[in-house]
Coordinates of N, CA and C in Angstrom, one line a residue:
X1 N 20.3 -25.5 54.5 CA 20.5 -25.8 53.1 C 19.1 -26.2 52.5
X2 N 18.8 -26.9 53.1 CA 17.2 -27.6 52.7 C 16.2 -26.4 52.2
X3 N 16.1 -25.5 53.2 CA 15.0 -24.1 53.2 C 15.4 -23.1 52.0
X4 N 17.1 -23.0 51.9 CA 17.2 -22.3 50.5 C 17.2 -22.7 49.1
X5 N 17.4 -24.7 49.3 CA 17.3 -25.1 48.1 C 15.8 -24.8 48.1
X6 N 15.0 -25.5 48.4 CA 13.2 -24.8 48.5 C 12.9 -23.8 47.5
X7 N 13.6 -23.0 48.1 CA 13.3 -21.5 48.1 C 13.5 -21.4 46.6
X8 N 15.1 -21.4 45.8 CA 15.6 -21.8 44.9 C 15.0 -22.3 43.7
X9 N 14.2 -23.3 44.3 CA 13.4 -24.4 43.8 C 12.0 -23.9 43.0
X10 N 11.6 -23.1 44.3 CA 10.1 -22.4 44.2 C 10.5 -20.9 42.8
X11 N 11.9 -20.3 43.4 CA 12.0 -18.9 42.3 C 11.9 -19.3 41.2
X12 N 12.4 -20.6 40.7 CA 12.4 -21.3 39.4 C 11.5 -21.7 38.0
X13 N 10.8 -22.5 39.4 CA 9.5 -22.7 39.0 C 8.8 -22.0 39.1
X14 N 8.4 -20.3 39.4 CA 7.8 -19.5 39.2 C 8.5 -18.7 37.7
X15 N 9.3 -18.4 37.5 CA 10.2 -17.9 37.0 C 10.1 -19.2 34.7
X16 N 10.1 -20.2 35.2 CA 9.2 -21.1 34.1 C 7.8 -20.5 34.1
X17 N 7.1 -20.4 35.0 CA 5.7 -20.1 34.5 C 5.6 -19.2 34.1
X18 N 6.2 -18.7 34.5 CA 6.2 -16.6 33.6 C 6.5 -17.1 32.3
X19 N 7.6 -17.7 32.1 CA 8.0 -17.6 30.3 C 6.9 -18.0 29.6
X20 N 6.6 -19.4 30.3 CA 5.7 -20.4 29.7 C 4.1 -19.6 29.6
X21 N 4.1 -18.6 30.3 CA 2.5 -17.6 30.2 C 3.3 -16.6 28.9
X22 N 4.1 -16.3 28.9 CA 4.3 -15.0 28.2 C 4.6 -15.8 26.9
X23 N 5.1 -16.6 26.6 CA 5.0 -17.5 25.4 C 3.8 -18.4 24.9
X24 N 2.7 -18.2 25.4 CA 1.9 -19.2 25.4 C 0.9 -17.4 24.8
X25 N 1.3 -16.5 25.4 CA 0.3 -15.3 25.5 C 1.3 -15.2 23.9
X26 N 2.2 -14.5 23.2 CA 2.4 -14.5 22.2 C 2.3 -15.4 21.1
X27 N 2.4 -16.4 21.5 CA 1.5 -17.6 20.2 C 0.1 -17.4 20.4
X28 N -0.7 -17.5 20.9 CA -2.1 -16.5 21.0 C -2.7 -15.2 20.0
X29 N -1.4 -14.6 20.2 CA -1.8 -13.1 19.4 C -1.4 -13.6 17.8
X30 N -0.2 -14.4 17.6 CA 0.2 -14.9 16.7 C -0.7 -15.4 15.6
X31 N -1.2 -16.5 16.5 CA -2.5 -17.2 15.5 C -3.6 -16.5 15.3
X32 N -4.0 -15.6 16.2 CA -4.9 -14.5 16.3 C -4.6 -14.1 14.6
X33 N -3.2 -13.6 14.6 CA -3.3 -12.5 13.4 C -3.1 -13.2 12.3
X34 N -2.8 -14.2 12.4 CA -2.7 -15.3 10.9 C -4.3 -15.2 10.6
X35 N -4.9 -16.1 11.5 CA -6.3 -16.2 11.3 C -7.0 -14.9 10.7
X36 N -6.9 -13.6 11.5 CA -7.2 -12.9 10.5 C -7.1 -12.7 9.4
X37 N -5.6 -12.4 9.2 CA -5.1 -12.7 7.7 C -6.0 -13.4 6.7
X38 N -5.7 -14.8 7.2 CA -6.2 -15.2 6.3 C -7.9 -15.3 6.0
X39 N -8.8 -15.2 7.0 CA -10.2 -14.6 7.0 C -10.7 -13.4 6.0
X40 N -8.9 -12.2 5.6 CA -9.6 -11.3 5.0 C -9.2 -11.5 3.6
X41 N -8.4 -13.0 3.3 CA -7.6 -13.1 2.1 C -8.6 -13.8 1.5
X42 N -9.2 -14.6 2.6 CA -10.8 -15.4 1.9 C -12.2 -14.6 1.2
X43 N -12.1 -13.6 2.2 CA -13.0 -12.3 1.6 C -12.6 -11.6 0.1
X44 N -11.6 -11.3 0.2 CA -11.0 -10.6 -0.8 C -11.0 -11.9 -2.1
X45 N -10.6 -13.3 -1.8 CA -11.1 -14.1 -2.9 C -12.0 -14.8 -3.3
X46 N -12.9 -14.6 -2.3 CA -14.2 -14.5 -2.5 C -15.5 -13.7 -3.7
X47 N -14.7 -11.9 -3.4 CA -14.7 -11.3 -4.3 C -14.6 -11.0 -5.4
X48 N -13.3 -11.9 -5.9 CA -12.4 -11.9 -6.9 C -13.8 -12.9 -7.2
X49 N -13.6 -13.9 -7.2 CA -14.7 -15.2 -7.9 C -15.5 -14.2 -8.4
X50 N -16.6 -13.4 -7.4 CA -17.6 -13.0 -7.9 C -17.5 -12.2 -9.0
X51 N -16.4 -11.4 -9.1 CA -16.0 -10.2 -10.2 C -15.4 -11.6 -11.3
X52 N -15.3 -12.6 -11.1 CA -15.0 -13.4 -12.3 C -16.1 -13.7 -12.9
X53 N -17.3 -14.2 -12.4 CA -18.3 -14.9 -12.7 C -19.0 -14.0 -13.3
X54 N -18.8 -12.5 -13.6 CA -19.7 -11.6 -14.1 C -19.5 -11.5 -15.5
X55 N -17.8 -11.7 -15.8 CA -17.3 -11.9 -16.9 C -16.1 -11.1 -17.5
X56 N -15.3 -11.1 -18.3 CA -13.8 -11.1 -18.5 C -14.0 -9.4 -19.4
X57 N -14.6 -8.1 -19.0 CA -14.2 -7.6 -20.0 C -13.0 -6.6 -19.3
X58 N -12.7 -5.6 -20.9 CA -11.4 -4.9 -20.2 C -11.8 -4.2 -18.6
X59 N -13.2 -3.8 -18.4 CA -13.2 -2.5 -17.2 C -12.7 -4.0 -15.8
X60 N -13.5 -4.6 -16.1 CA -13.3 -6.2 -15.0 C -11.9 -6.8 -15.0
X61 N -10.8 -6.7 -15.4 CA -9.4 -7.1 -15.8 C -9.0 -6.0 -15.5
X62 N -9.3 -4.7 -15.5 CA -8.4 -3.4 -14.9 C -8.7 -3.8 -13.3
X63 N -10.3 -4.1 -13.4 CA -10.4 -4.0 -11.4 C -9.8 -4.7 -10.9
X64 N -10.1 -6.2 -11.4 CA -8.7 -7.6 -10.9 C -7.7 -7.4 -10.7
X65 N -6.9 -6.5 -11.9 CA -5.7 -5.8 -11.8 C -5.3 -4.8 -10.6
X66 N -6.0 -4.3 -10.6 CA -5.8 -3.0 -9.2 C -6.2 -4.1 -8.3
X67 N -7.8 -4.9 -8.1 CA -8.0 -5.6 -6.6 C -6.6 -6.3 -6.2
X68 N -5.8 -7.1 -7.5 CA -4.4 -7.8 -6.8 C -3.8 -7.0 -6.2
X69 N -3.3 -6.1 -6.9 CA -2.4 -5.4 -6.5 C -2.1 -4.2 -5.0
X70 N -3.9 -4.1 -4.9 CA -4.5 -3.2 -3.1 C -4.5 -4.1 -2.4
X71 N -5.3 -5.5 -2.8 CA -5.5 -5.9 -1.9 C -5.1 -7.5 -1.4
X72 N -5.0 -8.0 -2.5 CA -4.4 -9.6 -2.7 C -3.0 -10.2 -2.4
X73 N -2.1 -8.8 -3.2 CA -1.2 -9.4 -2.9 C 0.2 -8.9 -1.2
X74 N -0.7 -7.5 -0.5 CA -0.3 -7.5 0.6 C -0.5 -8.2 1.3
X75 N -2.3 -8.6 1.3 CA -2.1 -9.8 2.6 C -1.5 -11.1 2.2
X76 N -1.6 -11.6 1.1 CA -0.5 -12.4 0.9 C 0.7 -12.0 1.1
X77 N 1.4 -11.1 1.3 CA 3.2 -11.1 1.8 C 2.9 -10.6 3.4
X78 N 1.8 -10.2 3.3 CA 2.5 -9.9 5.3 C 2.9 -10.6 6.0
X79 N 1.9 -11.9 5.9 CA 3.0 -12.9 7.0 C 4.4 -12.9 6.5
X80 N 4.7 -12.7 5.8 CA 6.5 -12.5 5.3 C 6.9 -11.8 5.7
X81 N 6.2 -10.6 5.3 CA 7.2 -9.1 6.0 C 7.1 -9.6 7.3
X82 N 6.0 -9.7 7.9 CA 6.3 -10.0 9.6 C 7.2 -10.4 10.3
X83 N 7.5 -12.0 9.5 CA 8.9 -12.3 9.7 C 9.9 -12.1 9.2
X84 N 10.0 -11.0 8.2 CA 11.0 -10.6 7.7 C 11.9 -9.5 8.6
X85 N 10.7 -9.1 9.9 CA 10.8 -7.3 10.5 C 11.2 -8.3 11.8
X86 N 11.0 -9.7 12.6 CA 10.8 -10.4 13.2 C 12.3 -10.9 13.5
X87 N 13.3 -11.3 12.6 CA 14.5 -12.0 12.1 C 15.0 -11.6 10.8
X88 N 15.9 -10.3 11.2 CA 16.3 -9.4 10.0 C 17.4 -10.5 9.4
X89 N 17.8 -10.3 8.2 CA 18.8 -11.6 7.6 C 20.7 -11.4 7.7
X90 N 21.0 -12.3 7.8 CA 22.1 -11.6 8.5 C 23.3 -11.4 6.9
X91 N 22.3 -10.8 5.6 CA 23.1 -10.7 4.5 C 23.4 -9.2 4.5
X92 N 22.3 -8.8 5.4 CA 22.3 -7.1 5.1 C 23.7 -6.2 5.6
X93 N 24.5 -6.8 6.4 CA 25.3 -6.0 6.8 C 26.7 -6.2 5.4
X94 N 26.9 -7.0 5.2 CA 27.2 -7.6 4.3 C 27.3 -7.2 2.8
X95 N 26.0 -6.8 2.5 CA 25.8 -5.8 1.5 C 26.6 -4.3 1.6
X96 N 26.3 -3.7 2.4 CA 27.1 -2.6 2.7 C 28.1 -2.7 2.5
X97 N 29.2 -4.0 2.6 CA 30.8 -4.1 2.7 C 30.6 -4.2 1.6
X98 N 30.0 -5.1 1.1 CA 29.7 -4.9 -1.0 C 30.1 -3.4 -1.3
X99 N 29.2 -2.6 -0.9 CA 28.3 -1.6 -2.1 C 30.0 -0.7 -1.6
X100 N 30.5 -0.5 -0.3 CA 31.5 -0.5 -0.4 C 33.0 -0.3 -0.6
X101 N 33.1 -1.7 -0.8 CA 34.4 -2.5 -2.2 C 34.0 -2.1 -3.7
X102 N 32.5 -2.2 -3.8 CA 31.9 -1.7 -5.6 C 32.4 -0.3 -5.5
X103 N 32.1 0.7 -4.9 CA 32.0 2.1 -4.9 C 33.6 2.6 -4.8
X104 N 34.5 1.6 -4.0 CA 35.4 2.0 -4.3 C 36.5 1.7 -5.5
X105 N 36.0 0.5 -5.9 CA 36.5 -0.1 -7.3 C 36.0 1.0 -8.8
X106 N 34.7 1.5 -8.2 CA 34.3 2.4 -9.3 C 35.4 3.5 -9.3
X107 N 35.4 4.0 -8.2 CA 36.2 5.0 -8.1 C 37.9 4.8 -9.2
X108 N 38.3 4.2 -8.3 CA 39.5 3.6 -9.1 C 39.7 3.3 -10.7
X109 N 38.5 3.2 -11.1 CA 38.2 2.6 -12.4 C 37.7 4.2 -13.4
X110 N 37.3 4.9 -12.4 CA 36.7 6.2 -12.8 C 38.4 7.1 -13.2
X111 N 38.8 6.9 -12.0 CA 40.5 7.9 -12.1 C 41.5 7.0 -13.5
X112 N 41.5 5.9 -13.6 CA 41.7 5.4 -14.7 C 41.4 5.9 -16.2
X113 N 39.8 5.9 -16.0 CA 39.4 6.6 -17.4 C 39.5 7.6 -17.5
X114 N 39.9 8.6 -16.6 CA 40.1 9.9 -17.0 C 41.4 10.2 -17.4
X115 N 42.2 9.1 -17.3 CA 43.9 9.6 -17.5 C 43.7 8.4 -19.4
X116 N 42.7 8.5 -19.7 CA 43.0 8.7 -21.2 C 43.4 6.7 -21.4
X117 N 43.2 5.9 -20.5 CA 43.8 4.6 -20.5 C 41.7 4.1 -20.8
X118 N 41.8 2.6 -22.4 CA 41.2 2.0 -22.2 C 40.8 1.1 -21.6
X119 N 40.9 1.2 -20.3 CA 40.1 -0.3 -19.3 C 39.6 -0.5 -19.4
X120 N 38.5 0.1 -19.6 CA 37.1 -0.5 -19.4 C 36.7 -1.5 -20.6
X121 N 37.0 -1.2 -22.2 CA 36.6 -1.8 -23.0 C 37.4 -3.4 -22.8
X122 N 38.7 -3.2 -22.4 CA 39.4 -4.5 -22.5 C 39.0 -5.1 -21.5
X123 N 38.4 -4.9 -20.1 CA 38.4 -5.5 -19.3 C 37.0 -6.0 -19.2
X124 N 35.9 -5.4 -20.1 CA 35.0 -6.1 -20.4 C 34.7 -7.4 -21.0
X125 N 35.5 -7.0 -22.1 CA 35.7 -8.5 -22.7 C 36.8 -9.5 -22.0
X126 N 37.5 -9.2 -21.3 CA 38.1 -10.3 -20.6 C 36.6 -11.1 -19.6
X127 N 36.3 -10.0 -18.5 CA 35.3 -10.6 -18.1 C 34.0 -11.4 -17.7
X128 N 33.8 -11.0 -19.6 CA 32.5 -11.8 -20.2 C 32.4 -12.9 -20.5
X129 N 33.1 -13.8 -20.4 CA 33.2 -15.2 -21.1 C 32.2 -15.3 -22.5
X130 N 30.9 -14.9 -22.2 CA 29.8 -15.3 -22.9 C 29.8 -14.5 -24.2
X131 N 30.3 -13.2 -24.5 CA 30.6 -12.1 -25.3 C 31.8 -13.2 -26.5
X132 N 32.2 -13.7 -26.0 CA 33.5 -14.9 -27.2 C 32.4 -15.8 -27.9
X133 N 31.3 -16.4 -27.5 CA 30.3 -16.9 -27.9 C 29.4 -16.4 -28.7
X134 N 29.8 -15.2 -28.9 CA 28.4 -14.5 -29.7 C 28.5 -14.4 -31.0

């Protein structure tokens, strides 16, 4: 018993080191790529200053305009998407049973208005609370 608890003992504690290397090796790459991130977010607003300090006219306000939009504001959301693609949310399946229940209430609401019945106007105004306020 002695020799297999050992043994047992030894697969274990080999078997932690692995995780603890392979987790230690993915927070590595991790901060790797934040750090990037944010190294090229400092460049790009670095930029920005200098295209400020030149001065406010329209051609300089179009380029700010396009620089946010190429380049400011992806690397600002990547770390998001990252974790977005990382830990998908568990609303999305959910939506589907939504769109669904909607698609088939349209439906229903569709075969309705074709047979010449006004639902939809009455059932608008029941639904609106805010529409009695106006």
């Amino acid at each position: 018993k002695g020799e297999a608890e050992k043994k047992a003992e030894r697969t274990l504690r080999d078997a932690l080191a692995k995780v603890k290397a392979d987790f230690e090796g993915k927070r590595r790459r991790l901060v790797d790529t934040f750090r990037d991130t944010v190294a090229d977010l400092q460049d790009e607003l670095l930029l920005l200053e200098d295209v400020l300090k030149v001065g406010l006219t329209t051609v300089n306000e179009q380029t700010i305009e396009m620089m946010l939009a190429t380049f400011i504001y992806p690397v600002l959301l990547q770390p998001l998407y990252l974790y977005m693609q990382r830990y998908p949310t568990p609303s999305r399946p959910t939506e589907r049973v939504v769109k669904r229940n909607t698609s088939s209430v349209l439906s229903t609401s569709e075969r309705s208005s074709t047979n010449g019945s006004d639902s939809e106007s009455n059932s608008d105004s029941e639904d609106d609370p805010d529409d009695s306020n106006l």
